[in-house]
Amino acid sequence: MRMLKYVLKRIALMFFVLFVITTICFVLIRILPRELPMEKSQQELILARWEALGYNKPLLVQYGIYWKNIITKWDFGTSWYIAYRKPAWDLLVGRLLPTVLINIYSLLFSIPIGLGLGVYAAIKKNKWQDDVISTMIIVFISVPSYVYAFLVQYIFYFKLGWLPLQLYSLADAGNTYFSWKMFHSMIGPVLALSFGEVAWLCRFTRAELTESLTSDYMLLARTKGLTRAQATARHALKNAMVPVLPSIIGSFLSILGGSLIIEQIFSVPGVGQLYMRSINTFDYDVFMLDSVFYTFIGLAGGIVVDLSYGFIDPRIRMGER
């Protein structure tokens, strides 16, 4: 019962925070001046549409209309500049797949390497292998992901010619995101997103496993006759993974946010690129929907991470006193 109350409380707080952030974004974006397209016919149509949507009314009235349309019609507005007269929701859904694929590929690449290096560094603590890995971690974490993007383009495109400069279009890749040609063009942004994630995961795993290896239960396991490898595999790794595995969920969300710039550099037609274009073109409804999307993903991810601790380790129960 306490667990259920905790979950309901977190969900209620999540929607409250979502409402506050949405309100702030709505007010800030609506006070910016709107620009009309050059064609006179489009100008008249857009002005008539804005009048019907109440865009010329007071700000609070506009906000009420905005939420009314979402709740009653699931209408998040219309794009007027990025995709003329296309519903913002359809535009976002159409951009989700490439963003999700790149982030999933990046995680699939980062997790085994990061975990493996972290475990190896913890086992080799205070030896030269640990020093080398720790130095690499500091360097990789300190450098922003867009710097890796330029390095990947320079090395693998200009110097070696192994990868394309930017993501292939659907027409060039066989009208599907699951072709080998499309996957080949995604390697560049995947690598750019993975360096920092590998370093972060390696550092976290090393810290947790190092603490587990020096704990009292490891000494007890060794005195019972287990070898160092057996004690590490059966006890230390199991306990070290309790905080590491939920953090991987948060890693997906952090990469999702970091891919905003990466999608611009590699011309990925994803949600991140859509977000940047909505800001540059003052496409208000698209900007609002993208803001709601990223905010909701971040808040929901926090709840999932907290709850996952209890599933991984039954001794942990959220909501208990």
PDB file of C-alpha atoms in Angstrom:
ATOM      1  CA  MET A   1       0.000   0.000   0.000  1.00  0.00           C
ATOM      2  CA  ARG A   2       2.831   2.394   0.859  1.00  0.00           C
ATOM      3  CA  MET A   3       4.471   1.611  -2.459  1.00  0.00           C
ATOM      4  CA  LEU A   4       1.241   2.408  -4.306  1.00  0.00           C
ATOM      5  CA  LYS A   5       0.865   5.684  -2.428  1.00  0.00           C
ATOM      6  CA  TYR A   6       4.440   6.568  -3.259  1.00  0.00           C
ATOM      7  CA  VAL A   7       3.900   5.880  -6.966  1.00  0.00           C
ATOM      8  CA  LEU A   8       0.665   7.880  -7.064  1.00  0.00           C
ATOM      9  CA  LYS A   9       2.339  10.751  -5.235  1.00  0.00           C
ATOM     10  CA  ARG A  10       5.256  10.780  -7.670  1.00  0.00           C
ATOM     11  CA  ILE A  11       2.912  10.696 -10.663  1.00  0.00           C
ATOM     12  CA  ALA A  12       0.883  13.601  -9.249  1.00  0.00           C
ATOM     13  CA  LEU A  13       4.059  15.606  -8.650  1.00  0.00           C
ATOM     14  CA  MET A  14       5.258  14.723 -12.141  1.00  0.00           C
ATOM     15  CA  PHE A  15       2.145  16.174 -13.766  1.00  0.00           C
ATOM     16  CA  PHE A  16       2.338  19.245 -11.540  1.00  0.00           C
ATOM     17  CA  VAL A  17       5.945  19.910 -12.581  1.00  0.00           C
ATOM     18  CA  LEU A  18       4.995  19.220 -16.198  1.00  0.00           C
ATOM     19  CA  PHE A  19       2.200  21.777 -15.940  1.00  0.00           C
ATOM     20  CA  VAL A  20       4.523  24.399 -14.429  1.00  0.00           C
ATOM     21  CA  ILE A  21       7.221  23.915 -17.066  1.00  0.00           C
ATOM     22  CA  THR A  22       4.632  23.907 -19.851  1.00  0.00           C
ATOM     23  CA  THR A  23       3.195  27.162 -18.524  1.00  0.00           C
ATOM     24  CA  ILE A  24       6.611  28.823 -18.426  1.00  0.00           C
ATOM     25  CA  CYS A  25       7.452  27.668 -21.964  1.00  0.00           C
ATOM     26  CA  PHE A  26       4.051  28.799 -23.271  1.00  0.00           C
ATOM     27  CA  VAL A  27       4.378  32.290 -21.812  1.00  0.00           C
ATOM     28  CA  LEU A  28       7.961  32.752 -22.970  1.00  0.00           C
ATOM     29  CA  ILE A  29       7.345  31.562 -26.538  1.00  0.00           C
ATOM     30  CA  ARG A  30       4.077  33.494 -26.983  1.00  0.00           C
ATOM     31  CA  ILE A  31       5.600  36.845 -26.047  1.00  0.00           C
ATOM     32  CA  LEU A  32       8.037  36.512 -28.947  1.00  0.00           C
ATOM     33  CA  PRO A  33       6.963  38.195 -32.210  1.00  0.00           C
ATOM     34  CA  ARG A  34       5.430  36.002 -34.906  1.00  0.00           C
ATOM     35  CA  GLU A  35       6.730  36.181 -38.453  1.00  0.00           C
ATOM     36  CA  LEU A  36       4.504  35.532 -41.459  1.00  0.00           C
ATOM     37  CA  PRO A  37       5.605  33.789 -44.671  1.00  0.00           C
ATOM     38  CA  MET A  38       6.271  35.824 -47.790  1.00  0.00           C
ATOM     39  CA  GLU A  39       3.315  34.563 -49.838  1.00  0.00           C
ATOM     40  CA  LYS A  40       0.217  36.720 -49.390  1.00  0.00           C
ATOM     41  CA  SER A  41      -2.235  33.795 -49.713  1.00  0.00           C
ATOM     42  CA  GLN A  42      -0.476  31.938 -46.911  1.00  0.00           C
ATOM     43  CA  GLN A  43      -0.417  35.068 -44.771  1.00  0.00           C
ATOM     44  CA  GLU A  44      -4.187  35.485 -45.019  1.00  0.00           C
ATOM     45  CA  LEU A  45      -4.809  31.809 -44.257  1.00  0.00           C
ATOM     46  CA  ILE A  46      -2.461  31.805 -41.271  1.00  0.00           C
ATOM     47  CA  LEU A  47      -3.942  35.025 -39.848  1.00  0.00           C
ATOM     48  CA  ALA A  48      -7.444  33.588 -40.159  1.00  0.00           C
ATOM     49  CA  ARG A  49      -6.328  30.366 -38.457  1.00  0.00           C
ATOM     50  CA  TRP A  50      -4.626  32.268 -35.644  1.00  0.00           C
ATOM     51  CA  GLU A  51      -7.778  34.318 -35.113  1.00  0.00           C
ATOM     52  CA  ALA A  52      -9.856  31.121 -34.897  1.00  0.00           C
ATOM     53  CA  LEU A  53      -7.429  29.625 -32.392  1.00  0.00           C
ATOM     54  CA  GLY A  54      -7.555  32.740 -30.234  1.00  0.00           C
ATOM     55  CA  TYR A  55      -3.911  33.699 -30.785  1.00  0.00           C
ATOM     56  CA  ASN A  56      -4.903  37.403 -30.701  1.00  0.00           C
ATOM     57  CA  LYS A  57      -6.661  37.112 -27.349  1.00  0.00           C
ATOM     58  CA  PRO A  58      -5.076  37.683 -23.898  1.00  0.00           C
ATOM     59  CA  LEU A  59      -2.347  35.239 -22.895  1.00  0.00           C
ATOM     60  CA  LEU A  60      -4.393  33.435 -20.221  1.00  0.00           C
ATOM     61  CA  VAL A  61      -7.225  32.909 -22.688  1.00  0.00           C
ATOM     62  CA  GLN A  62      -4.768  31.498 -25.229  1.00  0.00           C
ATOM     63  CA  TYR A  63      -3.383  29.124 -22.605  1.00  0.00           C
ATOM     64  CA  GLY A  64      -6.852  27.921 -21.687  1.00  0.00           C
ATOM     65  CA  ILE A  65      -7.647  27.265 -25.349  1.00  0.00           C
ATOM     66  CA  TYR A  66      -4.341  25.410 -25.732  1.00  0.00           C
ATOM     67  CA  TRP A  67      -5.090  22.984 -22.880  1.00  0.00           C
ATOM     68  CA  LYS A  68      -8.728  22.613 -23.925  1.00  0.00           C
ATOM     69  CA  ASN A  69      -7.665  21.491 -27.402  1.00  0.00           C
ATOM     70  CA  ILE A  70      -5.190  18.993 -25.934  1.00  0.00           C
ATOM     71  CA  ILE A  71      -7.626  17.469 -23.443  1.00  0.00           C
ATOM     72  CA  THR A  72     -10.720  17.358 -25.657  1.00  0.00           C
ATOM     73  CA  LYS A  73      -9.203  16.801 -29.133  1.00  0.00           C
ATOM     74  CA  TRP A  74      -5.605  15.687 -28.509  1.00  0.00           C
ATOM     75  CA  ASP A  75      -4.678  18.680 -30.663  1.00  0.00           C
ATOM     76  CA  PHE A  76      -1.229  20.096 -29.908  1.00  0.00           C
ATOM     77  CA  GLY A  77      -1.467  22.713 -32.598  1.00  0.00           C
ATOM     78  CA  THR A  78      -0.247  23.072 -36.158  1.00  0.00           C
ATOM     79  CA  SER A  79       3.123  23.632 -37.791  1.00  0.00           C
ATOM     80  CA  TRP A  80       3.158  26.716 -40.011  1.00  0.00           C
ATOM     81  CA  TYR A  81       6.817  26.900 -40.994  1.00  0.00           C
ATOM     82  CA  ILE A  82       8.548  23.520 -40.744  1.00  0.00           C
ATOM     83  CA  ALA A  83       5.728  21.548 -42.409  1.00  0.00           C
ATOM     84  CA  TYR A  84       2.989  23.878 -43.554  1.00  0.00           C
ATOM     85  CA  ARG A  85      -0.421  23.088 -41.948  1.00  0.00           C
ATOM     86  CA  LYS A  86       0.714  19.703 -40.657  1.00  0.00           C
ATOM     87  CA  PRO A  87      -0.417  18.789 -37.107  1.00  0.00           C
ATOM     88  CA  ALA A  88       2.413  19.172 -34.623  1.00  0.00           C
ATOM     89  CA  TRP A  89       1.687  15.733 -33.136  1.00  0.00           C
ATOM     90  CA  ASP A  90       2.030  13.998 -36.513  1.00  0.00           C
ATOM     91  CA  LEU A  91       5.252  15.884 -37.134  1.00  0.00           C
ATOM     92  CA  LEU A  92       6.728  14.742 -33.815  1.00  0.00           C
ATOM     93  CA  VAL A  93       5.657  11.107 -34.232  1.00  0.00           C
ATOM     94  CA  GLY A  94       7.192  11.041 -37.706  1.00  0.00           C
ATOM     95  CA  ARG A  95      10.540  12.143 -36.240  1.00  0.00           C
ATOM     96  CA  LEU A  96      10.676   9.739 -33.291  1.00  0.00           C
ATOM     97  CA  LEU A  97      12.053   6.617 -34.975  1.00  0.00           C
ATOM     98  CA  PRO A  98      15.499   7.913 -36.084  1.00  0.00           C
ATOM     99  CA  THR A  99      16.066   9.559 -32.691  1.00  0.00           C
ATOM    100  CA  VAL A 100      15.119   6.418 -30.751  1.00  0.00           C
ATOM    101  CA  LEU A 101      17.176   4.150 -33.018  1.00  0.00           C
ATOM    102  CA  ILE A 102      20.326   6.228 -32.676  1.00  0.00           C
ATOM    103  CA  ASN A 103      19.973   6.333 -28.898  1.00  0.00           C
ATOM    104  CA  ILE A 104      19.306   2.593 -28.650  1.00  0.00           C
ATOM    105  CA  TYR A 105      22.295   1.787 -30.865  1.00  0.00           C
ATOM    106  CA  SER A 106      24.427   4.100 -28.742  1.00  0.00           C
ATOM    107  CA  LEU A 107      23.364   2.349 -25.532  1.00  0.00           C
ATOM    108  CA  LEU A 108      23.904  -1.101 -27.002  1.00  0.00           C
ATOM    109  CA  PHE A 109      27.428  -0.007 -27.921  1.00  0.00           C
ATOM    110  CA  SER A 110      28.171   1.846 -24.683  1.00  0.00           C
ATOM    111  CA  ILE A 111      26.844  -0.530 -22.029  1.00  0.00           C
ATOM    112  CA  PRO A 112      29.082  -3.594 -22.570  1.00  0.00           C
ATOM    113  CA  ILE A 113      32.201  -1.487 -23.139  1.00  0.00           C
ATOM    114  CA  GLY A 114      31.535   0.800 -20.181  1.00  0.00           C
ATOM    115  CA  LEU A 115      30.686  -2.051 -17.812  1.00  0.00           C
ATOM    116  CA  GLY A 116      33.633  -4.143 -18.994  1.00  0.00           C
ATOM    117  CA  LEU A 117      36.175  -1.341 -18.584  1.00  0.00           C
ATOM    118  CA  GLY A 118      34.706  -0.417 -15.200  1.00  0.00           C
ATOM    119  CA  VAL A 119      34.947  -3.968 -13.887  1.00  0.00           C
ATOM    120  CA  TYR A 120      38.480  -4.356 -15.247  1.00  0.00           C
ATOM    121  CA  ALA A 121      39.602  -1.043 -13.688  1.00  0.00           C
ATOM    122  CA  ALA A 122      38.127  -2.036 -10.306  1.00  0.00           C
ATOM    123  CA  ILE A 123      39.876  -5.414 -10.340  1.00  0.00           C
ATOM    124  CA  LYS A 124      43.173  -3.746 -11.343  1.00  0.00           C
ATOM    125  CA  LYS A 125      42.788  -0.922  -8.808  1.00  0.00           C
ATOM    126  CA  ASN A 126      45.936   1.207  -8.252  1.00  0.00           C
ATOM    127  CA  LYS A 127      47.771  -0.582 -11.067  1.00  0.00           C
ATOM    128  CA  TRP A 128      48.855   0.918 -14.367  1.00  0.00           C
ATOM    129  CA  GLN A 129      45.775  -0.435 -16.153  1.00  0.00           C
ATOM    130  CA  ASP A 130      43.537   1.414 -13.695  1.00  0.00           C
ATOM    131  CA  ASP A 131      45.570   4.608 -14.132  1.00  0.00           C
ATOM    132  CA  VAL A 132      45.264   4.470 -17.920  1.00  0.00           C
ATOM    133  CA  ILE A 133      41.502   3.826 -17.835  1.00  0.00           C
ATOM    134  CA  SER A 134      40.931   6.549 -15.212  1.00  0.00           C
ATOM    135  CA  THR A 135      42.859   9.079 -17.306  1.00  0.00           C
ATOM    136  CA  MET A 136      40.829   8.184 -20.397  1.00  0.00           C
ATOM    137  CA  ILE A 137      37.615   8.550 -18.376  1.00  0.00           C
ATOM    138  CA  ILE A 138      38.551  12.082 -17.285  1.00  0.00           C
ATOM    139  CA  VAL A 139      39.318  13.082 -20.865  1.00  0.00           C
ATOM    140  CA  PHE A 140      36.165  11.537 -22.374  1.00  0.00           C
ATOM    141  CA  ILE A 141      33.845  13.007 -19.737  1.00  0.00           C
ATOM    142  CA  SER A 142      35.352  16.479 -20.046  1.00  0.00           C
ATOM    143  CA  VAL A 143      34.866  16.762 -23.818  1.00  0.00           C
ATOM    144  CA  PRO A 144      31.361  17.674 -25.115  1.00  0.00           C
ATOM    145  CA  SER A 145      29.611  15.261 -27.477  1.00  0.00           C
ATOM    146  CA  TYR A 146      29.642  17.716 -30.411  1.00  0.00           C
ATOM    147  CA  VAL A 147      33.469  17.730 -30.315  1.00  0.00           C
ATOM    148  CA  TYR A 148      33.401  13.958 -30.754  1.00  0.00           C
ATOM    149  CA  ALA A 149      30.994  14.476 -33.652  1.00  0.00           C
ATOM    150  CA  PHE A 150      33.513  16.672 -35.487  1.00  0.00           C
ATOM    151  CA  LEU A 151      36.336  14.248 -34.692  1.00  0.00           C
ATOM    152  CA  VAL A 152      34.319  11.309 -36.019  1.00  0.00           C
ATOM    153  CA  GLN A 153      33.550  13.212 -39.224  1.00  0.00           C
ATOM    154  CA  TYR A 154      37.182  14.244 -39.643  1.00  0.00           C
ATOM    155  CA  ILE A 155      38.713  10.818 -39.003  1.00  0.00           C
ATOM    156  CA  PHE A 156      36.153   8.416 -40.462  1.00  0.00           C
ATOM    157  CA  TYR A 157      34.977  10.578 -43.382  1.00  0.00           C
ATOM    158  CA  PHE A 158      37.744  12.952 -44.462  1.00  0.00           C
ATOM    159  CA  LYS A 159      40.751  10.797 -43.554  1.00  0.00           C
ATOM    160  CA  LEU A 160      39.613   7.179 -43.827  1.00  0.00           C
ATOM    161  CA  GLY A 161      36.461   7.458 -45.923  1.00  0.00           C
ATOM    162  CA  TRP A 162      34.751   4.677 -43.984  1.00  0.00           C
ATOM    163  CA  LEU A 163      31.590   6.552 -43.011  1.00  0.00           C
ATOM    164  CA  PRO A 164      29.359   9.082 -44.764  1.00  0.00           C
ATOM    165  CA  LEU A 165      29.503  12.680 -43.583  1.00  0.00           C
ATOM    166  CA  GLN A 166      25.801  12.761 -42.710  1.00  0.00           C
ATOM    167  CA  LEU A 167      22.873  10.406 -42.334  1.00  0.00           C
ATOM    168  CA  TYR A 168      21.470   9.008 -45.575  1.00  0.00           C
ATOM    169  CA  SER A 169      17.994  10.049 -46.576  1.00  0.00           C
ATOM    170  CA  LEU A 170      15.207   7.490 -46.632  1.00  0.00           C
ATOM    171  CA  ALA A 171      15.234   7.483 -50.428  1.00  0.00           C
ATOM    172  CA  ASP A 172      18.967   6.679 -50.505  1.00  0.00           C
ATOM    173  CA  ALA A 173      18.612   3.964 -47.851  1.00  0.00           C
ATOM    174  CA  GLY A 174      15.734   2.050 -49.455  1.00  0.00           C
ATOM    175  CA  ASN A 175      12.847   3.886 -47.752  1.00  0.00           C
ATOM    176  CA  THR A 176      13.476   2.201 -44.404  1.00  0.00           C
ATOM    177  CA  TYR A 177      15.487   2.980 -41.278  1.00  0.00           C
ATOM    178  CA  PHE A 178      16.323  -0.708 -40.810  1.00  0.00           C
ATOM    179  CA  SER A 179      18.484  -1.230 -43.898  1.00  0.00           C
ATOM    180  CA  TRP A 180      22.215  -1.874 -43.670  1.00  0.00           C
ATOM    181  CA  LYS A 181      22.949   1.333 -45.580  1.00  0.00           C
ATOM    182  CA  MET A 182      20.995   3.404 -43.080  1.00  0.00           C
ATOM    183  CA  PHE A 183      22.656   1.622 -40.160  1.00  0.00           C
ATOM    184  CA  HIS A 184      26.069   2.296 -41.714  1.00  0.00           C
ATOM    185  CA  SER A 185      25.304   6.014 -41.895  1.00  0.00           C
ATOM    186  CA  MET A 186      24.124   5.975 -38.242  1.00  0.00           C
ATOM    187  CA  ILE A 187      27.483   4.731 -36.958  1.00  0.00           C
ATOM    188  CA  GLY A 188      28.876   8.283 -36.946  1.00  0.00           C
ATOM    189  CA  PRO A 189      26.291   9.845 -34.599  1.00  0.00           C
ATOM    190  CA  VAL A 190      26.221   6.659 -32.512  1.00  0.00           C
ATOM    191  CA  LEU A 191      29.981   6.896 -31.918  1.00  0.00           C
ATOM    192  CA  ALA A 192      29.736  10.607 -31.128  1.00  0.00           C
ATOM    193  CA  LEU A 193      27.100   9.917 -28.456  1.00  0.00           C
ATOM    194  CA  SER A 194      28.866   6.859 -27.049  1.00  0.00           C
ATOM    195  CA  PHE A 195      32.235   8.247 -25.935  1.00  0.00           C
ATOM    196  CA  GLY A 196      30.885  10.220 -23.009  1.00  0.00           C
ATOM    197  CA  GLU A 197      28.430   7.493 -22.056  1.00  0.00           C
ATOM    198  CA  VAL A 198      31.148   4.813 -22.007  1.00  0.00           C
ATOM    199  CA  ALA A 199      33.324   7.002 -19.782  1.00  0.00           C
ATOM    200  CA  TRP A 200      30.510   7.832 -17.366  1.00  0.00           C
ATOM    201  CA  LEU A 201      29.362   4.212 -17.064  1.00  0.00           C
ATOM    202  CA  CYS A 202      32.941   3.007 -16.627  1.00  0.00           C
ATOM    203  CA  ARG A 203      33.584   5.494 -13.810  1.00  0.00           C
ATOM    204  CA  PHE A 204      30.342   4.651 -12.018  1.00  0.00           C
ATOM    205  CA  THR A 205      30.898   0.889 -12.296  1.00  0.00           C
ATOM    206  CA  ARG A 206      34.494   1.176 -11.097  1.00  0.00           C
ATOM    207  CA  ALA A 207      33.472   3.229  -8.049  1.00  0.00           C
ATOM    208  CA  GLU A 208      30.669   0.869  -7.020  1.00  0.00           C
ATOM    209  CA  LEU A 209      32.642  -2.328  -7.613  1.00  0.00           C
ATOM    210  CA  THR A 210      35.714  -0.994  -5.815  1.00  0.00           C
ATOM    211  CA  GLU A 211      33.584  -0.330  -2.751  1.00  0.00           C
ATOM    212  CA  SER A 212      32.039  -3.808  -2.963  1.00  0.00           C
ATOM    213  CA  LEU A 213      35.425  -5.511  -3.284  1.00  0.00           C
ATOM    214  CA  THR A 214      36.608  -3.940  -0.022  1.00  0.00           C
ATOM    215  CA  SER A 215      33.440  -4.695   1.965  1.00  0.00           C
ATOM    216  CA  ASP A 216      33.134  -7.097   4.901  1.00  0.00           C
ATOM    217  CA  TYR A 217      31.006  -9.657   3.090  1.00  0.00           C
ATOM    218  CA  MET A 218      33.786 -10.138   0.526  1.00  0.00           C
ATOM    219  CA  LEU A 219      36.208 -10.989   3.346  1.00  0.00           C
ATOM    220  CA  LEU A 220      33.652 -13.428   4.734  1.00  0.00           C
ATOM    221  CA  ALA A 221      33.225 -15.028   1.301  1.00  0.00           C
ATOM    222  CA  ARG A 222      36.979 -15.479   0.953  1.00  0.00           C
ATOM    223  CA  THR A 223      37.269 -17.051   4.397  1.00  0.00           C
ATOM    224  CA  LYS A 224      34.583 -19.571   3.429  1.00  0.00           C
ATOM    225  CA  GLY A 225      36.832 -20.824   0.656  1.00  0.00           C
ATOM    226  CA  LEU A 226      35.703 -18.883  -2.419  1.00  0.00           C
ATOM    227  CA  THR A 227      38.399 -17.709  -4.783  1.00  0.00           C
ATOM    228  CA  ARG A 228      38.687 -13.985  -5.568  1.00  0.00           C
ATOM    229  CA  ALA A 229      37.048 -14.512  -8.961  1.00  0.00           C
ATOM    230  CA  GLN A 230      34.170 -16.520  -7.472  1.00  0.00           C
ATOM    231  CA  ALA A 231      33.560 -14.006  -4.688  1.00  0.00           C
ATOM    232  CA  THR A 232      33.651 -11.133  -7.185  1.00  0.00           C
ATOM    233  CA  ALA A 233      31.210 -12.778  -9.580  1.00  0.00           C
ATOM    234  CA  ARG A 234      28.754 -14.075  -6.967  1.00  0.00           C
ATOM    235  CA  HIS A 235      28.724 -11.216  -4.467  1.00  0.00           C
ATOM    236  CA  ALA A 236      30.607  -8.050  -5.430  1.00  0.00           C
ATOM    237  CA  LEU A 237      29.238  -7.717  -8.955  1.00  0.00           C
ATOM    238  CA  LYS A 238      25.680  -8.472  -7.854  1.00  0.00           C
ATOM    239  CA  ASN A 239      25.710  -5.734  -5.220  1.00  0.00           C
ATOM    240  CA  ALA A 240      27.586  -3.240  -7.394  1.00  0.00           C
ATOM    241  CA  MET A 241      25.007  -3.543 -10.160  1.00  0.00           C
ATOM    242  CA  VAL A 242      22.134  -2.414  -7.908  1.00  0.00           C
ATOM    243  CA  PRO A 243      22.824   1.315  -8.455  1.00  0.00           C
ATOM    244  CA  VAL A 244      24.433   0.840 -11.884  1.00  0.00           C
ATOM    245  CA  LEU A 245      21.567  -0.839 -13.751  1.00  0.00           C
ATOM    246  CA  PRO A 246      18.890   1.784 -12.915  1.00  0.00           C
ATOM    247  CA  SER A 247      21.309   4.502 -13.965  1.00  0.00           C
ATOM    248  CA  ILE A 248      21.353   3.009 -17.465  1.00  0.00           C
ATOM    249  CA  ILE A 249      17.706   4.095 -17.805  1.00  0.00           C
ATOM    250  CA  GLY A 250      18.777   7.604 -16.929  1.00  0.00           C
ATOM    251  CA  SER A 251      21.586   7.277 -19.442  1.00  0.00           C
ATOM    252  CA  PHE A 252      19.083   6.756 -22.241  1.00  0.00           C
ATOM    253  CA  LEU A 253      17.369   9.999 -21.255  1.00  0.00           C
ATOM    254  CA  SER A 254      20.622  11.945 -21.002  1.00  0.00           C
ATOM    255  CA  ILE A 255      21.714  10.747 -24.439  1.00  0.00           C
ATOM    256  CA  LEU A 256      18.301  11.715 -25.777  1.00  0.00           C
ATOM    257  CA  GLY A 257      18.907  15.258 -24.589  1.00  0.00           C
ATOM    258  CA  GLY A 258      22.486  15.318 -25.829  1.00  0.00           C
ATOM    259  CA  SER A 259      21.430  14.230 -29.299  1.00  0.00           C
ATOM    260  CA  LEU A 260      19.908  17.665 -29.970  1.00  0.00           C
ATOM    261  CA  ILE A 261      23.197  19.016 -31.332  1.00  0.00           C
ATOM    262  CA  ILE A 262      24.372  15.681 -32.722  1.00  0.00           C
ATOM    263  CA  GLU A 263      21.256  15.444 -34.897  1.00  0.00           C
ATOM    264  CA  GLN A 264      22.013  18.884 -36.300  1.00  0.00           C
ATOM    265  CA  ILE A 265      25.627  17.999 -37.125  1.00  0.00           C
ATOM    266  CA  PHE A 266      24.783  14.691 -38.813  1.00  0.00           C
ATOM    267  CA  SER A 267      21.479  15.878 -40.356  1.00  0.00           C
ATOM    268  CA  VAL A 268      19.440  13.268 -38.507  1.00  0.00           C
ATOM    269  CA  PRO A 269      15.715  13.925 -39.183  1.00  0.00           C
ATOM    270  CA  GLY A 270      14.823  13.305 -35.559  1.00  0.00           C
ATOM    271  CA  VAL A 271      13.122  15.025 -32.651  1.00  0.00           C
ATOM    272  CA  GLY A 272      16.263  16.931 -31.679  1.00  0.00           C
ATOM    273  CA  GLN A 273      16.631  18.514 -35.097  1.00  0.00           C
ATOM    274  CA  LEU A 274      12.909  19.295 -35.092  1.00  0.00           C
ATOM    275  CA  TYR A 275      13.291  21.033 -31.737  1.00  0.00           C
ATOM    276  CA  MET A 276      16.137  23.210 -32.987  1.00  0.00           C
ATOM    277  CA  ARG A 277      14.248  24.131 -36.143  1.00  0.00           C
ATOM    278  CA  SER A 278      11.126  25.040 -34.170  1.00  0.00           C
ATOM    279  CA  ILE A 279      13.198  27.488 -32.122  1.00  0.00           C
ATOM    280  CA  ASN A 280      14.898  29.016 -35.152  1.00  0.00           C
ATOM    281  CA  THR A 281      11.675  29.427 -37.143  1.00  0.00           C
ATOM    282  CA  PHE A 282       9.415  30.442 -34.209  1.00  0.00           C
ATOM    283  CA  ASP A 283       7.121  27.507 -34.952  1.00  0.00           C
ATOM    284  CA  TYR A 284       5.355  27.893 -31.623  1.00  0.00           C
ATOM    285  CA  ASP A 285       3.153  24.802 -31.505  1.00  0.00           C
ATOM    286  CA  VAL A 286       5.961  22.470 -32.555  1.00  0.00           C
ATOM    287  CA  PHE A 287       8.259  24.032 -29.973  1.00  0.00           C
ATOM    288  CA  MET A 288       5.648  23.562 -27.245  1.00  0.00           C
ATOM    289  CA  LEU A 289       5.043  19.919 -28.126  1.00  0.00           C
ATOM    290  CA  ASP A 290       8.782  19.168 -28.204  1.00  0.00           C
ATOM    291  CA  SER A 291       9.217  20.889 -24.842  1.00  0.00           C
ATOM    292  CA  VAL A 292       6.378  18.840 -23.349  1.00  0.00           C
ATOM    293  CA  PHE A 293       7.879  15.676 -24.873  1.00  0.00           C
ATOM    294  CA  TYR A 294      11.368  16.177 -23.406  1.00  0.00           C
ATOM    295  CA  THR A 295       9.988  17.286 -20.037  1.00  0.00           C
ATOM    296  CA  PHE A 296       7.655  14.302 -19.785  1.00  0.00           C
ATOM    297  CA  ILE A 297      10.396  11.850 -20.782  1.00  0.00           C
ATOM    298  CA  GLY A 298      12.726  13.277 -18.141  1.00  0.00           C
ATOM    299  CA  LEU A 299      10.146  13.242 -15.344  1.00  0.00           C
ATOM    300  CA  ALA A 300       8.787   9.794 -16.197  1.00  0.00           C
ATOM    301  CA  GLY A 301      12.313   8.445 -16.443  1.00  0.00           C
ATOM    302  CA  GLY A 302      13.056   9.629 -12.913  1.00  0.00           C
ATOM    303  CA  ILE A 303      10.089   7.669 -11.585  1.00  0.00           C
ATOM    304  CA  VAL A 304      11.075   4.539 -13.531  1.00  0.00           C
ATOM    305  CA  VAL A 305      14.644   4.761 -12.213  1.00  0.00           C
ATOM    306  CA  ASP A 306      13.458   5.045  -8.610  1.00  0.00           C
ATOM    307  CA  LEU A 307      11.036   2.126  -8.928  1.00  0.00           C
ATOM    308  CA  SER A 308      13.600  -0.055 -10.677  1.00  0.00           C
ATOM    309  CA  TYR A 309      15.758  -0.119  -7.529  1.00  0.00           C
ATOM    310  CA  GLY A 310      13.041  -2.081  -5.747  1.00  0.00           C
ATOM    311  CA  PHE A 311      12.739  -4.612  -8.575  1.00  0.00           C
ATOM    312  CA  ILE A 312      16.488  -5.159  -8.815  1.00  0.00           C
ATOM    313  CA  ASP A 313      17.014  -5.427  -5.058  1.00  0.00           C
ATOM    314  CA  PRO A 314      13.905  -6.518  -3.064  1.00  0.00           C
ATOM    315  CA  ARG A 315      15.477  -5.076   0.099  1.00  0.00           C
ATOM    316  CA  ILE A 316      14.857  -1.578  -1.277  1.00  0.00           C
ATOM    317  CA  ARG A 317      11.305  -0.313  -1.003  1.00  0.00           C
ATOM    318  CA  MET A 318      10.382   3.188  -2.097  1.00  0.00           C
ATOM    319  CA  GLY A 319       7.937   4.993   0.153  1.00  0.00           C
ATOM    320  CA  GLU A 320       9.006   3.144   3.309  1.00  0.00           C
ATOM    321  CA  ARG A 321       9.922   5.159   6.359  1.00  0.00           C
TER     322      ARG A 321
END
